[in-house]
PDB file of C-alpha atoms in Angstrom:
ATOM      1  CA  UNK A   1       4.472   0.931 -31.059  1.00 81.00           C
ATOM      2  CA  UNK A   2       6.685   2.562 -28.347  1.00 90.00           C
ATOM      3  CA  UNK A   3      10.012   3.993 -29.271  1.00 95.00           C
ATOM      4  CA  UNK A   4      12.954   5.673 -27.158  1.00 97.00           C
ATOM      5  CA  UNK A   5      15.737   7.656 -29.074  1.00 97.00           C
ATOM      6  CA  UNK A   6      18.858   8.661 -27.397  1.00 98.00           C
ATOM      7  CA  UNK A   7      20.740  10.447 -30.113  1.00 96.00           C
ATOM      8  CA  UNK A   8      23.959  11.057 -28.054  1.00 97.00           C
ATOM      9  CA  UNK A   9      25.928   7.839 -28.365  1.00 97.00           C
ATOM     10  CA  UNK A  10      29.030   8.992 -26.218  1.00 97.00           C
ATOM     11  CA  UNK A  11      29.648  12.171 -24.312  1.00 97.00           C
ATOM     12  CA  UNK A  12      32.953  13.183 -22.626  1.00 97.00           C
ATOM     13  CA  UNK A  13      33.112  16.233 -20.116  1.00 97.00           C
ATOM     14  CA  UNK A  14      35.698  17.209 -17.666  1.00 97.00           C
ATOM     15  CA  UNK A  15      35.003  16.668 -13.994  1.00 97.00           C
ATOM     16  CA  UNK A  16      32.805  19.369 -12.380  1.00 97.00           C
ATOM     17  CA  UNK A  17      31.135  20.406 -15.725  1.00 97.00           C
ATOM     18  CA  UNK A  18      27.436  20.055 -16.193  1.00 97.00           C
ATOM     19  CA  UNK A  19      26.047  17.587 -18.718  1.00 97.00           C
ATOM     20  CA  UNK A  20      22.529  16.910 -20.226  1.00 97.00           C
ATOM     21  CA  UNK A  21      21.547  13.489 -21.716  1.00 98.00           C
ATOM     22  CA  UNK A  22      18.698  13.712 -24.077  1.00 97.00           C
ATOM     23  CA  UNK A  23      15.830  11.304 -24.531  1.00 98.00           C
ATOM     24  CA  UNK A  24      13.034  11.483 -27.050  1.00 98.00           C
ATOM     25  CA  UNK A  25      10.126   9.047 -26.839  1.00 97.00           C
ATOM     26  CA  UNK A  26       7.269   8.054 -28.964  1.00 96.00           C
ATOM     27  CA  UNK A  27       4.049   6.360 -27.749  1.00 94.00           C
ATOM     28  CA  UNK A  28       0.331   6.344 -28.648  1.00 91.00           C
ATOM     29  CA  UNK A  29      -0.606   5.713 -25.103  1.00 88.00           C
ATOM     30  CA  UNK A  30      -2.142   8.524 -23.168  1.00 86.00           C
ATOM     31  CA  UNK A  31      -0.829   7.192 -19.862  1.00 88.00           C
ATOM     32  CA  UNK A  32       2.773   6.047 -19.724  1.00 91.00           C
ATOM     33  CA  UNK A  33       5.922   6.019 -17.569  1.00 90.00           C
ATOM     34  CA  UNK A  34       9.418   7.146 -18.212  1.00 92.00           C
ATOM     35  CA  UNK A  35      12.539   5.902 -16.492  1.00 93.00           C
ATOM     36  CA  UNK A  36      16.241   6.592 -16.351  1.00 96.00           C
ATOM     37  CA  UNK A  37      18.697   3.799 -15.588  1.00 96.00           C
ATOM     38  CA  UNK A  38      22.445   3.881 -14.904  1.00 97.00           C
ATOM     39  CA  UNK A  39      24.624   0.869 -16.093  1.00 96.00           C
ATOM     40  CA  UNK A  40      28.107   0.936 -14.589  1.00 93.00           C
ATOM     41  CA  UNK A  41      30.749  -1.457 -15.899  1.00 88.00           C
ATOM     42  CA  UNK A  42      29.449  -4.276 -13.570  1.00 86.00           C
ATOM     43  CA  UNK A  43      26.368  -4.493 -15.935  1.00 87.00           C
ATOM     44  CA  UNK A  44      23.634  -4.126 -13.306  1.00 90.00           C
ATOM     45  CA  UNK A  45      21.008  -1.503 -14.385  1.00 93.00           C
ATOM     46  CA  UNK A  46      20.523   0.932 -11.448  1.00 94.00           C
ATOM     47  CA  UNK A  47      17.119   2.737 -11.252  1.00 92.00           C
ATOM     48  CA  UNK A  48      17.436   6.469 -10.975  1.00 93.00           C
ATOM     49  CA  UNK A  49      14.033   7.904 -11.497  1.00 89.00           C
ATOM     50  CA  UNK A  50      10.367   7.163 -12.655  1.00 87.00           C
ATOM     51  CA  UNK A  51       8.038   9.841 -14.119  1.00 88.00           C
ATOM     52  CA  UNK A  52       4.267   9.491 -14.827  1.00 86.00           C
ATOM     53  CA  UNK A  53       2.920  10.981 -18.100  1.00 88.00           C
ATOM     54  CA  UNK A  54       0.338  13.150 -16.153  1.00 84.00           C
ATOM     55  CA  UNK A  55       3.034  14.733 -13.908  1.00 80.00           C
ATOM     56  CA  UNK A  56       5.199  17.206 -15.890  1.00 78.00           C
ATOM     57  CA  UNK A  57       6.830  18.623 -12.787  1.00 78.00           C
ATOM     58  CA  UNK A  58      10.698  18.697 -13.126  1.00 80.00           C
ATOM     59  CA  UNK A  59      12.534  16.919 -10.431  1.00 81.00           C
ATOM     60  CA  UNK A  60      15.879  17.347  -8.532  1.00 83.00           C
ATOM     61  CA  UNK A  61      17.686  14.820  -6.588  1.00 84.00           C
ATOM     62  CA  UNK A  62      21.041  16.122  -5.391  1.00 91.00           C
ATOM     63  CA  UNK A  63      23.134  16.746  -8.467  1.00 93.00           C
ATOM     64  CA  UNK A  64      20.644  15.073 -10.786  1.00 94.00           C
ATOM     65  CA  UNK A  65      17.703  16.821 -12.312  1.00 92.00           C
ATOM     66  CA  UNK A  66      15.134  15.712 -14.875  1.00 92.00           C
ATOM     67  CA  UNK A  67      13.210  17.910 -17.379  1.00 93.00           C
ATOM     68  CA  UNK A  68       9.983  16.285 -18.674  1.00 93.00           C
ATOM     69  CA  UNK A  69       8.253  18.061 -21.580  1.00 93.00           C
ATOM     70  CA  UNK A  70       5.189  16.321 -23.117  1.00 91.00           C
ATOM     71  CA  UNK A  71       4.921  18.955 -25.825  1.00 92.00           C
ATOM     72  CA  UNK A  72       8.294  17.786 -27.302  1.00 94.00           C
ATOM     73  CA  UNK A  73       8.089  14.049 -26.068  1.00 95.00           C
ATOM     74  CA  UNK A  74      11.338  14.603 -24.262  1.00 96.00           C
ATOM     75  CA  UNK A  75      12.619  13.524 -20.795  1.00 95.00           C
ATOM     76  CA  UNK A  76      16.125  14.942 -20.478  1.00 96.00           C
ATOM     77  CA  UNK A  77      18.570  14.213 -17.460  1.00 95.00           C
ATOM     78  CA  UNK A  78      20.996  16.729 -16.362  1.00 96.00           C
ATOM     79  CA  UNK A  79      24.006  16.021 -14.045  1.00 96.00           C
ATOM     80  CA  UNK A  80      25.389  19.083 -12.318  1.00 96.00           C
ATOM     81  CA  UNK A  81      29.110  19.361 -11.183  1.00 97.00           C
ATOM     82  CA  UNK A  82      29.876  15.831 -12.806  1.00 97.00           C
ATOM     83  CA  UNK A  83      32.081  13.473 -10.871  1.00 97.00           C
ATOM     84  CA  UNK A  84      34.279  10.491 -12.128  1.00 96.00           C
ATOM     85  CA  UNK A  85      31.683   8.171 -10.490  1.00 95.00           C
ATOM     86  CA  UNK A  86      29.081   9.386 -12.807  1.00 96.00           C
ATOM     87  CA  UNK A  87      30.929   7.644 -15.747  1.00 97.00           C
ATOM     88  CA  UNK A  88      28.465   4.917 -17.076  1.00 97.00           C
ATOM     89  CA  UNK A  89      26.004   4.072 -19.745  1.00 98.00           C
ATOM     90  CA  UNK A  90      22.716   5.825 -19.209  1.00 98.00           C
ATOM     91  CA  UNK A  91      19.542   4.485 -20.499  1.00 98.00           C
ATOM     92  CA  UNK A  92      16.085   6.144 -20.883  1.00 97.00           C
ATOM     93  CA  UNK A  93      13.158   3.746 -20.952  1.00 96.00           C
ATOM     94  CA  UNK A  94       9.362   3.827 -21.552  1.00 94.00           C
ATOM     95  CA  UNK A  95       6.588   1.625 -20.367  1.00 91.00           C
ATOM     96  CA  UNK A  96       2.594   1.668 -20.452  1.00 84.00           C
ATOM     97  CA  UNK A  97       2.477   0.980 -16.662  1.00 75.00           C
ATOM     98  CA  UNK A  98       5.018   0.698 -13.904  1.00 66.00           C
ATOM     99  CA  UNK A  99       4.960  -3.054 -13.827  1.00 71.00           C
ATOM    100  CA  UNK A 100       4.919  -3.551 -17.613  1.00 79.00           C
ATOM    101  CA  UNK A 101       7.749  -4.208 -20.069  1.00 89.00           C
ATOM    102  CA  UNK A 102      10.395  -1.539 -20.554  1.00 93.00           C
ATOM    103  CA  UNK A 103      11.295  -0.186 -24.005  1.00 95.00           C
ATOM    104  CA  UNK A 104      14.823   1.046 -23.716  1.00 97.00           C
ATOM    105  CA  UNK A 105      16.841   3.572 -25.771  1.00 97.00           C
ATOM    106  CA  UNK A 106      20.262   2.644 -27.046  1.00 97.00           C
ATOM    107  CA  UNK A 107      21.947   4.308 -24.270  1.00 97.00           C
ATOM    108  CA  UNK A 108      24.607   7.075 -23.925  1.00 98.00           C
ATOM    109  CA  UNK A 109      27.967   6.449 -22.645  1.00 98.00           C
ATOM    110  CA  UNK A 110      29.099   9.183 -20.366  1.00 98.00           C
ATOM    111  CA  UNK A 111      32.742   9.610 -19.544  1.00 97.00           C
ATOM    112  CA  UNK A 112      33.873  12.059 -16.961  1.00 97.00           C
ATOM    113  CA  UNK A 113      37.499  12.997 -17.358  1.00 97.00           C
ATOM    114  CA  UNK A 114      39.355  13.836 -14.130  1.00 95.00           C
TER     115      UNK A 114
ATOM    116  CA  UNK B   1      18.264  -7.343   1.905  1.00 64.00           C
ATOM    117  CA  UNK B   2      19.501  -9.291  -1.159  1.00 74.00           C
ATOM    118  CA  UNK B   3      18.766  -7.686  -4.432  1.00 92.00           C
ATOM    119  CA  UNK B   4      18.168  -9.561  -7.674  1.00 95.00           C
ATOM    120  CA  UNK B   5      20.590 -12.403  -8.026  1.00 96.00           C
ATOM    121  CA  UNK B   6      21.420 -14.095 -11.227  1.00 97.00           C
ATOM    122  CA  UNK B   7      23.492 -17.271 -12.063  1.00 97.00           C
ATOM    123  CA  UNK B   8      25.879 -18.096 -13.637  1.00 97.00           C
ATOM    124  CA  UNK B   9      27.702 -14.674 -14.189  1.00 96.00           C
ATOM    125  CA  UNK B  10      29.409 -16.080 -17.259  1.00 96.00           C
ATOM    126  CA  UNK B  11      28.729 -18.889 -19.583  1.00 96.00           C
ATOM    127  CA  UNK B  12      30.223 -20.224 -22.835  1.00 98.00           C
ATOM    128  CA  UNK B  13      28.261 -22.511 -24.989  1.00 98.00           C
ATOM    129  CA  UNK B  14      28.462 -24.091 -28.432  1.00 98.00           C
ATOM    130  CA  UNK B  15      26.159 -23.355 -31.182  1.00 98.00           C
ATOM    131  CA  UNK B  16      23.293 -25.683 -31.242  1.00 98.00           C
ATOM    132  CA  UNK B  17      23.274 -26.385 -27.544  1.00 98.00           C
ATOM    133  CA  UNK B  18      20.593 -25.482 -24.929  1.00 98.00           C
ATOM    134  CA  UNK B  19      21.260 -23.155 -21.904  1.00 98.00           C
ATOM    135  CA  UNK B  20      19.345 -22.360 -18.629  1.00 98.00           C
ATOM    136  CA  UNK B  21      19.827 -19.082 -16.785  1.00 98.00           C
ATOM    137  CA  UNK B  22      18.496 -18.572 -13.286  1.00 98.00           C
ATOM    138  CA  UNK B  23      17.167 -15.610 -11.410  1.00 98.00           C
ATOM    139  CA  UNK B  24      16.180 -14.956  -7.887  1.00 97.00           C
ATOM    140  CA  UNK B  25      14.005 -11.748  -7.362  1.00 96.00           C
ATOM    141  CA  UNK B  26      14.454  -9.097  -4.700  1.00 94.00           C
ATOM    142  CA  UNK B  27      12.766 -10.025  -1.547  1.00 93.00           C
ATOM    143  CA  UNK B  28       8.976  -9.038  -1.656  1.00 89.00           C
ATOM    144  CA  UNK B  29       8.850  -8.965  -5.403  1.00 91.00           C
ATOM    145  CA  UNK B  30       6.595 -11.369  -7.294  1.00 91.00           C
ATOM    146  CA  UNK B  31       7.269 -10.380 -10.965  1.00 92.00           C
ATOM    147  CA  UNK B  32      10.264 -11.409 -13.024  1.00 96.00           C
ATOM    148  CA  UNK B  33      11.158  -9.981 -16.379  1.00 96.00           C
ATOM    149  CA  UNK B  34      14.044 -11.087 -18.691  1.00 98.00           C
ATOM    150  CA  UNK B  35      15.934  -8.919 -21.098  1.00 98.00           C
ATOM    151  CA  UNK B  36      18.526  -9.526 -23.799  1.00 98.00           C
ATOM    152  CA  UNK B  37      21.289  -6.872 -24.151  1.00 97.00           C
ATOM    153  CA  UNK B  38      23.454  -7.181 -27.168  1.00 96.00           C
ATOM    154  CA  UNK B  39      26.883  -5.284 -27.186  1.00 93.00           C
ATOM    155  CA  UNK B  40      26.380  -1.643 -27.465  1.00 91.00           C
ATOM    156  CA  UNK B  41      22.631  -1.828 -27.536  1.00 94.00           C
ATOM    157  CA  UNK B  42      19.789  -1.279 -24.996  1.00 96.00           C
ATOM    158  CA  UNK B  43      18.076  -4.059 -23.350  1.00 97.00           C
ATOM    159  CA  UNK B  44      15.302  -5.846 -25.242  1.00 97.00           C
ATOM    160  CA  UNK B  45      12.418  -7.357 -23.466  1.00 97.00           C
ATOM    161  CA  UNK B  46      12.022 -11.002 -23.786  1.00 98.00           C
ATOM    162  CA  UNK B  47       9.200 -11.884 -21.449  1.00 97.00           C
ATOM    163  CA  UNK B  48       7.624 -11.441 -18.048  1.00 95.00           C
ATOM    164  CA  UNK B  49       6.254 -13.970 -15.434  1.00 95.00           C
ATOM    165  CA  UNK B  50       3.833 -13.406 -12.815  1.00 91.00           C
ATOM    166  CA  UNK B  51       1.994 -15.962 -10.659  1.00 90.00           C
ATOM    167  CA  UNK B  52       3.959 -18.544 -12.538  1.00 93.00           C
ATOM    168  CA  UNK B  53       2.547 -17.630 -15.962  1.00 94.00           C
ATOM    169  CA  UNK B  54       4.040 -15.691 -18.899  1.00 94.00           C
ATOM    170  CA  UNK B  55       2.291 -12.407 -18.771  1.00 91.00           C
ATOM    171  CA  UNK B  56       3.904 -10.577 -21.557  1.00 90.00           C
ATOM    172  CA  UNK B  57       6.222 -11.584 -24.373  1.00 95.00           C
ATOM    173  CA  UNK B  58       8.481  -9.601 -26.581  1.00 94.00           C
ATOM    174  CA  UNK B  59       9.487 -10.327 -30.241  1.00 95.00           C
ATOM    175  CA  UNK B  60      11.604 -13.433 -29.550  1.00 97.00           C
ATOM    176  CA  UNK B  61      11.277 -16.929 -31.188  1.00 97.00           C
ATOM    177  CA  UNK B  62      10.086 -19.892 -29.408  1.00 96.00           C
ATOM    178  CA  UNK B  63      13.532 -21.011 -28.782  1.00 98.00           C
ATOM    179  CA  UNK B  64      13.379 -18.676 -25.725  1.00 98.00           C
ATOM    180  CA  UNK B  65      11.195 -20.069 -23.020  1.00 97.00           C
ATOM    181  CA  UNK B  66      10.879 -19.460 -19.323  1.00 97.00           C
ATOM    182  CA  UNK B  67       9.508 -20.616 -16.082  1.00 97.00           C
ATOM    183  CA  UNK B  68       8.607 -19.158 -12.795  1.00 97.00           C
ATOM    184  CA  UNK B  69       8.578 -21.200  -9.622  1.00 97.00           C
ATOM    185  CA  UNK B  70       6.225 -20.762  -6.498  1.00 96.00           C
ATOM    186  CA  UNK B  71       8.995 -18.934  -4.633  1.00 95.00           C
ATOM    187  CA  UNK B  72       8.906 -16.430  -7.505  1.00 96.00           C
ATOM    188  CA  UNK B  73      12.453 -17.380  -8.837  1.00 97.00           C
ATOM    189  CA  UNK B  74      12.674 -17.809 -12.576  1.00 98.00           C
ATOM    190  CA  UNK B  75      14.531 -19.606 -15.303  1.00 98.00           C
ATOM    191  CA  UNK B  76      15.177 -18.538 -18.860  1.00 98.00           C
ATOM    192  CA  UNK B  77      15.889 -21.330 -21.381  1.00 98.00           C
ATOM    193  CA  UNK B  78      17.306 -20.932 -24.901  1.00 98.00           C
ATOM    194  CA  UNK B  79      17.361 -23.931 -27.243  1.00 97.00           C
ATOM    195  CA  UNK B  80      19.403 -24.449 -30.450  1.00 98.00           C
ATOM    196  CA  UNK B  81      21.844 -21.538 -29.540  1.00 98.00           C
ATOM    197  CA  UNK B  82      22.837 -19.345 -32.403  1.00 98.00           C
ATOM    198  CA  UNK B  83      25.943 -17.111 -32.617  1.00 98.00           C
ATOM    199  CA  UNK B  84      23.545 -14.136 -32.429  1.00 97.00           C
ATOM    200  CA  UNK B  85      22.272 -15.323 -28.981  1.00 98.00           C
ATOM    201  CA  UNK B  86      25.574 -13.949 -27.396  1.00 98.00           C
ATOM    202  CA  UNK B  87      24.492 -11.160 -25.141  1.00 98.00           C
ATOM    203  CA  UNK B  88      24.058 -10.152 -21.625  1.00 97.00           C
ATOM    204  CA  UNK B  89      21.026 -11.461 -20.180  1.00 98.00           C
ATOM    205  CA  UNK B  90      19.381  -9.455 -17.515  1.00 97.00           C
ATOM    206  CA  UNK B  91      16.690 -10.411 -14.929  1.00 97.00           C
ATOM    207  CA  UNK B  92      14.413  -7.765 -13.388  1.00 95.00           C
ATOM    208  CA  UNK B  93      12.020  -8.139 -10.570  1.00 94.00           C
ATOM    209  CA  UNK B  94       9.204  -5.972  -9.482  1.00 90.00           C
ATOM    210  CA  UNK B  95       6.058  -6.060  -7.480  1.00 86.00           C
ATOM    211  CA  UNK B  96       2.468  -5.886  -8.563  1.00 75.00           C
ATOM    212  CA  UNK B  97       0.347  -3.719  -6.341  1.00 71.00           C
ATOM    213  CA  UNK B  98      -3.046  -3.656  -8.159  1.00 64.00           C
ATOM    214  CA  UNK B  99      -3.559  -4.573 -11.777  1.00 54.00           C
ATOM    215  CA  UNK B 100      -0.919  -2.885 -13.669  1.00 51.00           C
ATOM    216  CA  UNK B 101       0.352  -0.719 -10.812  1.00 59.00           C
ATOM    217  CA  UNK B 102       3.417  -1.731  -9.138  1.00 63.00           C
ATOM    218  CA  UNK B 103       6.960  -0.951  -8.347  1.00 69.00           C
ATOM    219  CA  UNK B 104       9.728  -0.102 -10.786  1.00 81.00           C
ATOM    220  CA  UNK B 105      11.871  -2.936 -11.976  1.00 87.00           C
ATOM    221  CA  UNK B 106      15.227  -3.684 -10.155  1.00 92.00           C
ATOM    222  CA  UNK B 107      17.799  -5.470 -12.198  1.00 94.00           C
ATOM    223  CA  UNK B 108      20.415  -8.041 -11.524  1.00 94.00           C
ATOM    224  CA  UNK B 109      24.022  -7.960 -12.751  1.00 93.00           C
ATOM    225  CA  UNK B 110      23.143 -10.267 -15.633  1.00 95.00           C
ATOM    226  CA  UNK B 111      24.625 -13.477 -17.108  1.00 97.00           C
ATOM    227  CA  UNK B 112      27.089 -12.994 -20.014  1.00 97.00           C
ATOM    228  CA  UNK B 113      26.485 -15.652 -22.597  1.00 98.00           C
ATOM    229  CA  UNK B 114      28.898 -16.382 -25.367  1.00 98.00           C
ATOM    230  CA  UNK B 115      27.958 -18.728 -28.085  1.00 98.00           C
ATOM    231  CA  UNK B 116      30.940 -20.123 -30.185  1.00 97.00           C
TER     232      UNK B 116
END
């Protein structure tokens, strides 16, 4: 069975600090997909990134970066120079294929203090 | 281009009643999935519809049922409501390209269901 663990329940940092959100996953599949979603107070889950299991290249998108390490089954998310607008709940998720069901972690509530 | 839309946004029902939630997928998407998100938890997969058939199902009782219409919109029905059914119900749409390959899921803002 698939499982996603986000051990950090809540994180608070001062604006402009860097912050890393941890994600550890479990799966017996050799091919799988990892995702990060952001959930602002409005409730909608906003897609941030998708990563294939066979592509361990790290990715950077503006202030966001992702570190995928199959050896430790981790897919961590770093926000550089955090801003108040980054405050939200962030979810890591896992699926067998892009169009298959998502298994979510319990989320990390990130608060950026002005 | 409208994204995923859900209705209603909020709903209050009495224990034992039945409820129907609605979802219109993002334009160009043909697959609809439903998730239940309890307070402080991550979303839990209920089921997925593709080509008007239930394609996958999560660990939810038969009280939870769904339907997909020819225009790809979908309904989630919950019978005999329990207090524990109170949650945010999220609809997600995606597009199948070939087999299990497709786009990532785009989510609506959800329906907040409160059972009293």
